[in-house]
Amino acid sequence: MERDVLLHSSTNRLGERMEPQDRSNERSAGSRTDAAEMEFRQALLRSHRSPESLGEVEAAAAHFCRALRQQGVAPERMLTDAKRVIDDVIDGDDVPVAERAVQSCIRHYYRGD
């Protein structure tokens, strides 16, 4: 029985027993961010076929960056991640779309909704 406790709990540096943390919320937040990133990628891809889809790109960028903020990602990291997605998908081919997506990310990251 004591072995069971040792496997499922730990002690801090003062020797006090600590219960394991439930990380299910972290996993679900990560999967929401992954889904938002995929949505962002797809919107960027569609923007090549239809210039009218710029609003969709902005909305997907906003959703992705809000998801990162909700996970506690720092603004610098959010911007790096957003630019990574943009570079992966459009690779500098469409500067106006990239700029609008970055602006949308910044605006929505700091907006308190």
Short mmCIF file of C-alpha atoms in Angstrom, two decimals:
data_model
loop_
_atom_site.label_atom_id
_atom_site.label_comp_id
_atom_site.label_asym_id
_atom_site.label_seq_id
_atom_site.Cartn_x
_atom_site.Cartn_y
_atom_site.Cartn_z
CA MET A 1 0.00 0.00 0.00
CA GLU A 2 2.82 2.44 0.88
CA ARG A 3 4.43 1.67 -2.47
CA ASP A 4 1.20 2.82 -4.13
CA VAL A 5 1.40 6.17 -2.34
CA LEU A 6 5.01 6.63 -3.37
CA LEU A 7 4.16 6.01 -7.00
CA HIS A 8 1.27 8.46 -7.01
CA SER A 9 2.58 11.26 -4.84
CA SER A 10 5.86 13.01 -4.17
CA THR A 11 7.38 15.24 -1.55
CA ASN A 12 8.60 18.79 -1.81
CA ARG A 13 11.99 19.91 -0.53
CA LEU A 14 10.56 20.29 3.01
CA GLY A 15 9.49 16.65 2.99
CA GLU A 16 5.79 17.52 2.79
CA ARG A 17 3.65 15.15 0.77
CA MET A 18 2.31 16.56 -2.49
CA GLU A 19 -0.49 15.05 -4.53
CA PRO A 20 0.00 14.60 -8.27
CA GLN A 21 -1.46 17.35 -10.42
CA ASP A 22 -4.27 16.78 -12.84
CA ARG A 23 -2.90 17.69 -16.25
CA SER A 24 -6.04 16.94 -18.25
CA ASN A 25 -6.76 20.66 -18.64
CA GLU A 26 -3.25 21.20 -20.04
CA ARG A 27 -3.76 18.40 -22.55
CA SER A 28 -7.12 19.74 -23.67
CA ALA A 29 -5.69 23.27 -23.97
CA GLY A 30 -2.86 21.88 -26.07
CA SER A 31 -5.27 20.06 -28.35
CA ARG A 32 -7.33 23.25 -28.73
CA THR A 33 -4.17 25.10 -29.71
CA ASP A 34 -3.25 22.35 -32.19
CA ALA A 35 -6.72 22.58 -33.73
CA ALA A 36 -6.47 26.38 -33.90
CA GLU A 37 -3.06 26.08 -35.59
CA MET A 38 -4.48 23.68 -38.17
CA GLU A 39 -7.38 26.06 -38.83
CA PHE A 40 -4.87 28.92 -39.24
CA ARG A 41 -2.80 26.86 -41.71
CA GLN A 42 -5.86 25.94 -43.77
CA ALA A 43 -7.04 29.56 -43.91
CA LEU A 44 -3.60 30.65 -45.12
CA LEU A 45 -3.65 27.98 -47.83
CA ARG A 46 -7.11 29.07 -48.98
CA SER A 47 -5.93 32.69 -49.15
CA HIS A 48 -3.76 31.75 -52.15
CA ARG A 49 -6.80 30.62 -54.09
CA SER A 50 -9.16 33.39 -53.07
CA PRO A 51 -8.13 36.91 -52.06
CA GLU A 52 -11.59 37.33 -50.52
CA SER A 53 -10.63 34.90 -47.76
CA LEU A 54 -8.46 37.49 -45.98
CA GLY A 55 -11.13 37.87 -43.28
CA GLU A 56 -10.96 34.13 -42.68
CA VAL A 57 -7.16 34.34 -42.30
CA GLU A 58 -7.52 37.15 -39.77
CA ALA A 59 -10.15 35.24 -37.80
CA ALA A 60 -8.08 32.03 -37.78
CA ALA A 61 -4.94 33.94 -36.75
CA ALA A 62 -6.87 35.60 -33.94
CA HIS A 63 -8.23 32.25 -32.74
CA PHE A 64 -4.75 30.67 -32.79
CA CYS A 65 -3.13 33.53 -30.88
CA ARG A 66 -5.92 33.71 -28.29
CA ALA A 67 -5.50 29.97 -27.71
CA LEU A 68 -1.78 30.52 -27.10
CA ARG A 69 -2.54 33.36 -24.66
CA GLN A 70 -5.01 31.15 -22.79
CA GLN A 71 -2.23 28.59 -22.39
CA GLY A 72 -0.01 31.26 -20.83
CA VAL A 73 2.34 31.55 -23.79
CA ALA A 74 4.42 34.75 -23.65
CA PRO A 75 3.74 37.38 -26.35
CA GLU A 76 7.19 36.92 -27.88
CA ARG A 77 6.64 33.18 -28.17
CA MET A 78 3.15 33.73 -29.62
CA LEU A 79 4.58 35.95 -32.32
CA THR A 80 7.36 33.46 -33.08
CA ASP A 81 4.84 30.61 -33.34
CA ALA A 82 2.49 32.65 -35.56
CA LYS A 83 5.35 33.62 -37.88
CA ARG A 84 6.50 29.99 -38.03
CA VAL A 85 3.06 28.91 -39.21
CA ILE A 86 2.91 31.75 -41.75
CA ASP A 87 6.40 30.97 -43.09
CA ASP A 88 5.62 27.25 -43.30
CA VAL A 89 2.46 27.82 -45.31
CA ILE A 90 3.00 30.86 -47.52
CA ASP A 91 6.79 31.09 -47.39
CA GLY A 92 6.97 34.83 -48.11
CA ASP A 93 4.80 34.47 -51.21
CA ASP A 94 2.11 36.83 -50.00
CA VAL A 95 3.46 39.61 -47.81
CA PRO A 96 0.13 41.48 -47.39
CA VAL A 97 -1.58 38.31 -46.08
CA ALA A 98 1.33 37.62 -43.74
CA GLU A 99 1.27 41.17 -42.40
CA ARG A 100 -2.49 41.10 -41.80
CA ALA A 101 -2.22 37.75 -40.01
CA VAL A 102 0.56 39.03 -37.74
CA GLN A 103 -1.39 42.21 -36.97
CA SER A 104 -4.47 40.16 -36.16
CA CYS A 105 -2.46 37.94 -33.82
CA ILE A 106 -1.01 40.88 -31.93
CA ARG A 107 -4.34 42.67 -31.67
CA HIS A 108 -6.23 39.62 -30.42
CA TYR A 109 -3.50 38.40 -28.10
CA TYR A 110 -3.73 41.63 -26.12
CA ARG A 111 -7.48 42.01 -26.38
CA GLY A 112 -9.11 40.82 -23.17
CA ASP A 113 -12.06 38.75 -24.33
#
